Coordinates of C-alpha atoms and ligand atoms in Angstrom, one line a residue:
X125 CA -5.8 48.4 37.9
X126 CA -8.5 49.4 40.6
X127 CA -10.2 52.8 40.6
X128 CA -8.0 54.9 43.7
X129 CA -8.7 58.2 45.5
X130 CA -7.3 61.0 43.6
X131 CA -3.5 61.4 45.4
X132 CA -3.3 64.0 47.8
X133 CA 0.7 63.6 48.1
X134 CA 3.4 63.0 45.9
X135 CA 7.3 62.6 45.7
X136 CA 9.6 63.2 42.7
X137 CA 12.6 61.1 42.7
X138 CA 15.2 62.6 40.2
X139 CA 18.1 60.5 38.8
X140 CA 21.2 61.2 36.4
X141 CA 21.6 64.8 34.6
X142 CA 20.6 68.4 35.8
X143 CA 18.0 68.0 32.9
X144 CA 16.1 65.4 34.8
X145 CA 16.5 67.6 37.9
X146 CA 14.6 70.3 36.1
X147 CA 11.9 68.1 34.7
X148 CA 11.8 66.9 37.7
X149 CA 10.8 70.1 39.4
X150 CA 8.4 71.2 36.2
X151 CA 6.5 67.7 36.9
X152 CA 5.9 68.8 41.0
X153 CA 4.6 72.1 39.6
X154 CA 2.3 70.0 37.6
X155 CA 1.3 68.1 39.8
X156 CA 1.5 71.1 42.6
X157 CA -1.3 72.5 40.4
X158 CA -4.1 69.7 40.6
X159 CA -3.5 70.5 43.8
X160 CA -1.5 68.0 45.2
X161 CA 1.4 69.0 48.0
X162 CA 4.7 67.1 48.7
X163 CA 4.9 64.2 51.3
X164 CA 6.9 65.4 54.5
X165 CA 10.2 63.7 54.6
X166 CA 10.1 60.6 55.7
X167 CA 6.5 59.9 54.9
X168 CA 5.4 57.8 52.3
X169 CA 3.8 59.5 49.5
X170 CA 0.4 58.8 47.5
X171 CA 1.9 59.2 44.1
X172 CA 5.4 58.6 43.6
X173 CA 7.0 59.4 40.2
X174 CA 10.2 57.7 39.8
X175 CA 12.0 59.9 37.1
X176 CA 14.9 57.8 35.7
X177 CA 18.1 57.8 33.8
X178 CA 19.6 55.5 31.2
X179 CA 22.9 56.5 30.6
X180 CA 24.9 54.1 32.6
X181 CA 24.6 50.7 34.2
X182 CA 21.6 48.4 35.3
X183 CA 19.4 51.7 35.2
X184 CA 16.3 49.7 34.1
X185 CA 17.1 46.9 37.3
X186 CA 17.6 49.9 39.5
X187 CA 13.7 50.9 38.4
X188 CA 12.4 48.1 39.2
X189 CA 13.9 47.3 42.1
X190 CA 12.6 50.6 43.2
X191 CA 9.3 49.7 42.1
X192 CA 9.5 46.5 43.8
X193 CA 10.6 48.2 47.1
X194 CA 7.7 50.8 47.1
X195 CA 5.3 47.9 46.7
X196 CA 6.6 46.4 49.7
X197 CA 6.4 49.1 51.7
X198 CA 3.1 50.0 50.7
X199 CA 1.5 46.2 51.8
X200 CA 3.3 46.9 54.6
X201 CA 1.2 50.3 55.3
X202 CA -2.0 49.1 53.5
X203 CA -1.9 51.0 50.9
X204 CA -0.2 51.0 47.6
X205 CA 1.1 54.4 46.4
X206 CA 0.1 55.3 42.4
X207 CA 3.4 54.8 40.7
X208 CA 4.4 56.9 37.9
X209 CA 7.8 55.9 35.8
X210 CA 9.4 59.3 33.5
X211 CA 12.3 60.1 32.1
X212 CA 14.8 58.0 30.0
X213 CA 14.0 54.3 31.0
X214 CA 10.4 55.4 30.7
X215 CA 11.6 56.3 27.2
X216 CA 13.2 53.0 26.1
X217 CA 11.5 50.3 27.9
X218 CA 8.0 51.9 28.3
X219 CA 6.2 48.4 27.5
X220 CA 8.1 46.4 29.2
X221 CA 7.7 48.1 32.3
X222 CA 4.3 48.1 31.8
X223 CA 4.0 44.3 31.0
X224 CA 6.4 43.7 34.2
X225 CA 5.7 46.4 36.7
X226 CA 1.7 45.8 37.1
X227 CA 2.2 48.2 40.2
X228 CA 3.0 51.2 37.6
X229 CA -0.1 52.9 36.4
X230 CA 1.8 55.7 34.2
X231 CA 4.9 55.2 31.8
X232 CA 5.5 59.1 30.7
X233 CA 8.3 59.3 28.4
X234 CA 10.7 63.3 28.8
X235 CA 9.2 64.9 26.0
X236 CA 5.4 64.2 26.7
X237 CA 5.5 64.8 30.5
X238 CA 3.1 68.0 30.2
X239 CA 0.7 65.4 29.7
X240 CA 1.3 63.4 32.7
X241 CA -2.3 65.7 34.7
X242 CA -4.5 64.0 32.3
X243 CA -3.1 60.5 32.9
X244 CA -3.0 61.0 36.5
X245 CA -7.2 61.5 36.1
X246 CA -7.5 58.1 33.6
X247 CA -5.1 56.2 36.2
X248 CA -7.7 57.7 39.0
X249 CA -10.5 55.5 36.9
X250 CA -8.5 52.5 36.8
X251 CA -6.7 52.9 33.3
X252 CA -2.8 52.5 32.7
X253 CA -1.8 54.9 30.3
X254 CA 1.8 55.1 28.5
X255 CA 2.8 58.3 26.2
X256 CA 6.3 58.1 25.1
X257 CA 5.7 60.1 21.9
X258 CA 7.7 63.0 21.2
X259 CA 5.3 65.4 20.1
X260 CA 5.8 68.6 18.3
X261 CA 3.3 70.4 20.4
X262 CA 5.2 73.1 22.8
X263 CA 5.2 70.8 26.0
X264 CA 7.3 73.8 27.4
X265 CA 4.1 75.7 26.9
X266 CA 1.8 73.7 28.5
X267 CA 3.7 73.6 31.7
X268 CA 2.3 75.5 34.7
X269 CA 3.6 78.7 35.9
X270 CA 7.3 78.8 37.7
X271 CA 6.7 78.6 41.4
X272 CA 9.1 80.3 44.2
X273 CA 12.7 79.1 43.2
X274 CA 16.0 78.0 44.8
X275 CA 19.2 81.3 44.3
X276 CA 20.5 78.9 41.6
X277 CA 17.6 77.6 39.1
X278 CA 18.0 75.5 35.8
X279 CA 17.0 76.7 32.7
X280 CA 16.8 73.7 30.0
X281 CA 17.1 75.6 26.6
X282 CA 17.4 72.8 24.3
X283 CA 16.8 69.4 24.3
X284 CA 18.1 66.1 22.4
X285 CA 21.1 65.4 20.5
X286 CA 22.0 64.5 17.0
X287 CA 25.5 63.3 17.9
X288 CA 25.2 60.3 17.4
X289 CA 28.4 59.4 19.6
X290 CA 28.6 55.3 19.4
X291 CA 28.3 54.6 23.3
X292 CA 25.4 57.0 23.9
X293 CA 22.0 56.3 24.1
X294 CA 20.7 60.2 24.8
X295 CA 19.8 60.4 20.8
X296 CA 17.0 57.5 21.2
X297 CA 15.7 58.4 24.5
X298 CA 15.8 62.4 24.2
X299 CA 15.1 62.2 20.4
X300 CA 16.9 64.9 17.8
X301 CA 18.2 68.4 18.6
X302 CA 15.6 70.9 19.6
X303 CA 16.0 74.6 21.0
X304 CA 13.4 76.4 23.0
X305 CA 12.5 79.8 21.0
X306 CA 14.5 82.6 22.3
X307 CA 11.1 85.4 23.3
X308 CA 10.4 82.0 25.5
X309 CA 13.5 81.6 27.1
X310 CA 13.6 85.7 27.6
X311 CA 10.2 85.4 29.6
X312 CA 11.0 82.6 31.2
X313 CA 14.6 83.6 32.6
X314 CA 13.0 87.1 33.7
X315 CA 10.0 85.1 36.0
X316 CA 12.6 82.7 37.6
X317 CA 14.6 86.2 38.6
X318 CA 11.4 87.7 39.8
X319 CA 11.2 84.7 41.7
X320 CA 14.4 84.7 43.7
X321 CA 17.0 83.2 41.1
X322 CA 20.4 84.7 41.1
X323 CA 21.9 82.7 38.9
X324 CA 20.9 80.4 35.7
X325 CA 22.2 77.7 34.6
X326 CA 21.2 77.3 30.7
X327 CA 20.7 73.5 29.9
X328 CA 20.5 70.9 26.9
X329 CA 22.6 67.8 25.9
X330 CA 24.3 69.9 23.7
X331 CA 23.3 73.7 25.3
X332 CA 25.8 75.2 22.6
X333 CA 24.2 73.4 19.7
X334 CA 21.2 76.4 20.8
X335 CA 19.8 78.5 17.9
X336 CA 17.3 81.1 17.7
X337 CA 15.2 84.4 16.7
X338 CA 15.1 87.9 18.0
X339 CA 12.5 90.0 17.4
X340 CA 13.9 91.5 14.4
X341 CA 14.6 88.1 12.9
X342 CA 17.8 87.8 13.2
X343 CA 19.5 84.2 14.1
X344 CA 21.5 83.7 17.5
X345 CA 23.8 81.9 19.3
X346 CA 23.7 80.2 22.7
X347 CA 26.3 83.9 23.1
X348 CA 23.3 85.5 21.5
X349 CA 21.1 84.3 24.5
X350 CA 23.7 84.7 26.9
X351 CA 24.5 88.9 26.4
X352 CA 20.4 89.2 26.1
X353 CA 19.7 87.2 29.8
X354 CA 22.8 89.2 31.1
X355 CA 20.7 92.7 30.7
X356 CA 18.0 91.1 33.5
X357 CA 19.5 93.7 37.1
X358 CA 19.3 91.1 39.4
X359 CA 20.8 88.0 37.9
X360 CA 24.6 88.1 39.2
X361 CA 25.3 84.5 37.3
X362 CA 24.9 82.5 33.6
X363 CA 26.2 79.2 33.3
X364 CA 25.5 76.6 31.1
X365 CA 26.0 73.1 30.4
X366 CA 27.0 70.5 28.3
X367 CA 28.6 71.3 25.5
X368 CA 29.8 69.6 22.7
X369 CA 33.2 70.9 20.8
X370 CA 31.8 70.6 17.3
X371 CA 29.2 73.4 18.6
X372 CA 31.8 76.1 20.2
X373 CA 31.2 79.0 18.7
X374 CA 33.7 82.0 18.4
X375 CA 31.0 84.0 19.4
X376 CA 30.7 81.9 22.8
X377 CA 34.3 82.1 23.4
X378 CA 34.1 86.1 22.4
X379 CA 31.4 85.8 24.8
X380 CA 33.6 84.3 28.2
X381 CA 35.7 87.8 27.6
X382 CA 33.3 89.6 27.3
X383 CA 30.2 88.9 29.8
X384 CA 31.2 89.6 33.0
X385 CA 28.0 87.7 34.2
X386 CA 29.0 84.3 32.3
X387 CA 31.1 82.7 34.7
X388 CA 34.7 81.1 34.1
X389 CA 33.8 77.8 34.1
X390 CA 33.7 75.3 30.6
X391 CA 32.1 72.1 31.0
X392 CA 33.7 70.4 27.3
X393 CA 33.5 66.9 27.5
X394 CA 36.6 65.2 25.5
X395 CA 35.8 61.4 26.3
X396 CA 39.3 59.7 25.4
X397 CA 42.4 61.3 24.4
X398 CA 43.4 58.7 21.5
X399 CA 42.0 59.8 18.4
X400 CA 41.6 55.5 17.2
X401 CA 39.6 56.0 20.3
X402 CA 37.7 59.2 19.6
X403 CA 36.7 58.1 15.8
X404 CA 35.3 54.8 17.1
X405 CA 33.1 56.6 19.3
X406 CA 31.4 59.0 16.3
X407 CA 33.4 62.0 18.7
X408 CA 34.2 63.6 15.2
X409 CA 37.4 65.9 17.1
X410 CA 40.5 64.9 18.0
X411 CA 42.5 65.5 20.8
X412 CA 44.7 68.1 19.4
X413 CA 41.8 70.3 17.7
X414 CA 40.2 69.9 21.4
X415 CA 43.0 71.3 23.4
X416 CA 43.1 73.8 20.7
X417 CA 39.9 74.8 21.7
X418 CA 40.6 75.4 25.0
X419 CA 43.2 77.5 24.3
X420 CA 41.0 79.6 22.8
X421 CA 39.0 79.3 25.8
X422 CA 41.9 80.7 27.8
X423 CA 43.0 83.4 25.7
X424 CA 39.4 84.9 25.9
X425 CA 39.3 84.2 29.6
X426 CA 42.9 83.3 31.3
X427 CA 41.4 82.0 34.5
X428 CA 38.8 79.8 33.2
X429 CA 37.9 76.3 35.7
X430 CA 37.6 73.5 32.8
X431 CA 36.0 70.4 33.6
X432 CA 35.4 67.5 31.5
X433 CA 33.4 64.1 31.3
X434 CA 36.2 60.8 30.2
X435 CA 35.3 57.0 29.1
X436 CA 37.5 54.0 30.1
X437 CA 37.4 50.8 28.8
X438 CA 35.6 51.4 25.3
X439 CA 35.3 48.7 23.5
X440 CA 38.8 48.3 21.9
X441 CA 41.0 50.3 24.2
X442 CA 44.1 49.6 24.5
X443 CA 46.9 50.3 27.6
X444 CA 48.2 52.6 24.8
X445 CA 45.5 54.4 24.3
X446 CA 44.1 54.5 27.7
X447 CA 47.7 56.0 28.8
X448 CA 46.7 59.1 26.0
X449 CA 44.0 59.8 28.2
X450 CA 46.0 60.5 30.6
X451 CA 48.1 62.6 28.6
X452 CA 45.1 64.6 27.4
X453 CA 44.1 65.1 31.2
X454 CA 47.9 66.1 31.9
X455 CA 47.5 68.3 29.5
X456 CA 44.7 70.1 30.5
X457 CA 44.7 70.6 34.3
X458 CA 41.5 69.7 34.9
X459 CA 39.6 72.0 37.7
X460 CA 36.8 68.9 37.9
X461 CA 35.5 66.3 36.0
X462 CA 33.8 63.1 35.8
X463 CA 34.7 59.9 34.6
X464 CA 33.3 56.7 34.0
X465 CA 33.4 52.9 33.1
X466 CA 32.0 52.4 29.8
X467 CA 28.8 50.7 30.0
X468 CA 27.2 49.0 27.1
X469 CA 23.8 50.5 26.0
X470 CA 21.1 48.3 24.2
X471 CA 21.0 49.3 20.9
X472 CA 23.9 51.7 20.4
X473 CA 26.6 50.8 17.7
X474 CA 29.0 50.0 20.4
X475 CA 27.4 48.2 22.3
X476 CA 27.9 45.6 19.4
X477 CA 31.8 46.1 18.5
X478 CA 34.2 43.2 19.3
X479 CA 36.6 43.3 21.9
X480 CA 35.3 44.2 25.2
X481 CA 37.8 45.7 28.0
X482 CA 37.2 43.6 30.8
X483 CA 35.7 44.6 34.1
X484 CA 38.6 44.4 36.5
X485 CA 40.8 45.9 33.5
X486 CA 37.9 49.5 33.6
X487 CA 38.6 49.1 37.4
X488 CA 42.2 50.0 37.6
X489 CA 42.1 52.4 34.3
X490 CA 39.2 54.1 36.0
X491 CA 41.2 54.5 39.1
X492 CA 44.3 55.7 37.5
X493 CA 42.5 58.2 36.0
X494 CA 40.7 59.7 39.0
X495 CA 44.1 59.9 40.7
X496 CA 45.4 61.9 37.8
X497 CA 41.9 64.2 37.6
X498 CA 41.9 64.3 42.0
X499 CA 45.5 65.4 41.9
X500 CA 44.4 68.4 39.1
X501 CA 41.4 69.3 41.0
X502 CA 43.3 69.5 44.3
X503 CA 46.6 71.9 42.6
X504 CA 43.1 74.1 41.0
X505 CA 41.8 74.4 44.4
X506 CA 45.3 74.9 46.2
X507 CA 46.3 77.9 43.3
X508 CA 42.6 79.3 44.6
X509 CA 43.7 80.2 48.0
X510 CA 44.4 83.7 48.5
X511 CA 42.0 85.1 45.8
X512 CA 39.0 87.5 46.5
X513 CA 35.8 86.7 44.8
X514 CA 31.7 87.1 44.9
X515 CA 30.1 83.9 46.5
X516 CA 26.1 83.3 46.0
X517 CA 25.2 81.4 49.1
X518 CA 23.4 78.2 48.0
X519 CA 22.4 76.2 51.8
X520 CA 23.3 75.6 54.6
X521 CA 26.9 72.9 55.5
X522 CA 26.3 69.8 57.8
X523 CA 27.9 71.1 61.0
X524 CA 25.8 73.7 63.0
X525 CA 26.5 77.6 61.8
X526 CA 28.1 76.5 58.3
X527 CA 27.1 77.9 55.2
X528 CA 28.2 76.7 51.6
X529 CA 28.4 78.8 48.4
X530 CA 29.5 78.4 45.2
X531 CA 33.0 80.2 43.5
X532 CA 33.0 81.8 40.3
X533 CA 34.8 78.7 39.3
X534 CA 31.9 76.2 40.8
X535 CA 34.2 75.3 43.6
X536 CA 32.0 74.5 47.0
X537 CA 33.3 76.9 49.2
X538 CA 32.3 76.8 52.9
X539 CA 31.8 79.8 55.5
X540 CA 31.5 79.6 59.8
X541 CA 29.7 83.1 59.7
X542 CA 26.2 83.6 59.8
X543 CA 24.0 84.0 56.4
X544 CA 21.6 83.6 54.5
X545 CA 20.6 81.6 51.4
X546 CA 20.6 83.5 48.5
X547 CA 23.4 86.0 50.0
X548 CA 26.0 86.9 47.7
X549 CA 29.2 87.6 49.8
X550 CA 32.3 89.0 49.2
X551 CA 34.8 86.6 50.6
X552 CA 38.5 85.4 50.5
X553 CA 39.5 81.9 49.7
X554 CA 41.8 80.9 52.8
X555 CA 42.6 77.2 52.7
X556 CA 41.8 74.5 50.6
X557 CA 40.6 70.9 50.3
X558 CA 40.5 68.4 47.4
X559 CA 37.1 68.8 46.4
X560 CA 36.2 72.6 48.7
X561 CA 37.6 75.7 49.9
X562 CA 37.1 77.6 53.3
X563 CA 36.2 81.4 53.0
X564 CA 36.6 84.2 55.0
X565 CA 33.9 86.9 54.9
X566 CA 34.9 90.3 53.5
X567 CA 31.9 92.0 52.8
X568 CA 28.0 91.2 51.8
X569 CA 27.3 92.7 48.5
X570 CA 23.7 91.9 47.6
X571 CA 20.6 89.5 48.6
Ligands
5AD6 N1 29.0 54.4 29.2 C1 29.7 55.1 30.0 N2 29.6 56.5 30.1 C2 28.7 57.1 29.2 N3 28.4 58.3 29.0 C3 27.4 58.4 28.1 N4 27.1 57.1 27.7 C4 27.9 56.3 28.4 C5 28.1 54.9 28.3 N5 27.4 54.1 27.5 C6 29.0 59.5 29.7 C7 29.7 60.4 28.8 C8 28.8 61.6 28.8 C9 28.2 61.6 30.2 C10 27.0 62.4 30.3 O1 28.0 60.2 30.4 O2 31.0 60.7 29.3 O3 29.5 62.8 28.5
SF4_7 FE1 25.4 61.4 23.9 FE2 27.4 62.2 22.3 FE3 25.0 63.4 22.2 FE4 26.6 63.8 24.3 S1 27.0 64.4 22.2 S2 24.4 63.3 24.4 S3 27.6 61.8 24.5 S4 25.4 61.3 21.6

């Protein structure tokens, strides 16, 4: 690699989870500062860092065709942009992209992005550099400052995952279960307020897997954090996300009653709803002692919005089983949820298991499904109407003089009046759609 002028521009570009969204933005406040600003939209960018996900799918081909088009485009301008790769396929394949991507000068794996300033300076000499070591030093720590931040804002609070589920690759990539300490998650949460956030949206691969100390020693809960970040005046909003049912707490469902700040809204992933299923995949519930969660859920808090992440096609699954799923989703009355095609992972113990569910087979079991979780999401939406309730203003909608915000229950919900981002509004829920609401202005009640 040649010597280059220090970058005066960059572009993030964030794929998969809301944790790579917020590492994401810590890695522009890095980079913001040495001194270096975003590229206006739609110009090409000195440094681009290409922050990846390897959950799903031909992530790793995705990366480098990415790479392969920014080269391109760079001959074609005469002049090659630094090109940094982060996040999850950084993780697992950071020597191969380094042996095939000769265009990529840093390889920065998510827990040892803090040091991504100091290989921007050795790739400004000439020198590739790759760090996907997961370091015990605090790389929280060593992050710049918050900058000015968006009404909602991401909080990661712990990282990693001992799970172990069979089709999941987040336990290599993002390494075993950490938690933040709490004093840093205090300070942090009360800077991102000062800041402009309304609400915060705790995060980790398994946010209710969180433990800490208070001052006094004593050990919390993810509740624990919770009724502490809920004393900060001008946060209106907590949510967090994703939790794993092995981790519910009663305190956390005490907590949903209790909070009035902690929204109604339970992102529980189930996966399948056939326990042959659910043991092959290392889920260590079953279907019945998940929906018996959930009820506890709704007896703390009657009209909490569920939502849930589903599977087809594991390896193994039959019509039979597939069809539980559906039950399980029946069942529920899903307010939202995602599903998807089971994807083989490299090196994941399912990825070797015999008896593969064919492609067009995932198709039309991925489709039945959706119908099922569309039709729930739709009734959720349609039982909405009528109902006054607090919306936080997020941005602007597409058509000239719309404004979207977000429902207690993390429906979209879209206004014709003039606002502001940031507004929190008073509103009634007047018609819905399958996936949004329309509002009707009542009152504002706070910026
Ligand atoms: N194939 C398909 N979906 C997966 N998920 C995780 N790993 C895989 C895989 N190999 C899904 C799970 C998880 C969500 C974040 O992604 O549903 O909850
Ligand atoms: Fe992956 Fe399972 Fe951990 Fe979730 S709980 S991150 S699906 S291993």
């Amino acid at each position: 690699m040649k010597t280059t002028d220090s970058p005066r521009t960059y572009r993030v570009k964030s794929f998969g989870c809301q944790m790579n969204v917020y590492d994401g933005e810590r890695m522009a406040e890095l980079l913001e500062a040495k001194g270096i600003t975003p590229a206006p939209e739609g110009e090409a960018a000195d440094l681009v860092v290409l922050n990846t996900c390897h959950i799903r799918e031909k992530a790793t081909e995705k990366v480098y065709s990415d790479i392969g088009r920014l080269v391109k485009s760079g001959a074609e301008a005469g002049k090659e942009p630094m090109i940094a790769v982060a996040g999850c396929v950084a993780q697992a394949e950071g020597e191969e992209i380094m042996k095939r991507a000769p265009a990529v000068g840093m390889v920065v794996g998510p827990q040892a992005y803090h040091r991504l300033g100091d290989m921007l300076d050795r790739a400004v000499k000439g020198e590739r550099s790759t760090d996907t070591d997961m370091p015990e030093d605090a790389k929280f720590a060593a992050l710049p400052k918050r900058r000015k931040v968006s009404p909602t804002a991401f909080l990661t609070v712990q990282e990693g995952c001992d799970k172990f589920c069979t089709y999941c690759v987040v336990p290599y990539t993002r390494g075993a279960e950490i938690s933040r300490p709490y004093s840093e998650l205090v300070d942090e949460a009360a800077k991102l307020v000062d800041a402009g956030a309304r609400e915060i949206t705790l995060l980790g691969q398994n946010v209710n897997a969180w433990s800490g100390e208070d001052a006094k020693g004593h050990t919390l809960g993810l509740d624990g954090l919770i009724r502490e970040l809920a004393k900060l005046p001008d946060l209106k909003r907590i949510r967090y996300t994703t939790s794993h049912p092995n981790d519910v707490t009663e305190g956390l469902i005490a907590a949903h009653g209790e909070v009035e700040k902690l929204m109604p809204y339970l992102h529980l992933p189930v996966q399948s709803g056939s326990d042959r299923v659910l043991k092959a995949m290392n889920r260590s519930h079953t279907a019945e002692s998940y929906l018996k969660l959930l009820e506890r859920f709704r007896a703390a808090r009657p009209d909490i919005a569920l939502s849930g992440d589903f599977i087809v096609g594991f390896p193994g699954e039959t019509e039979a089983e597939f069809e539980e799923t559906l039950n399980i989703v029946d069942a529920v009355g899903y307010a939202q949820a995602f599903s998807f095609k089971y994807s083989p992972r490299p090196g994941t113990p399912a990825a070797g298991m015999e008896n593969h569910v064919a492609k067009e087979v995932m198709d039309e079991r991925l489709q039945r499904l959706q119908a099922h979780l569309g039709r729930d999401q739709y009734a959720f939406n349609k039982a909405s109407v009528g109902k006054t309730c607090d919306i936080l203003i997020e941005r602007r909608g597409r058509r000239p003089g719309q404004w979207l915000g977000k429902s207690p229950w993390l429906q979209s919900v879209f206004f014709d009046s003039e606002l502001q981002i940031g507004d929190t509004v008073r509103a009634e829920l007047v018609h819905a759609g399958p996936s949004s609401l329309q509002g009707r202005l009542l009152e504002q009640v706070a910026a």
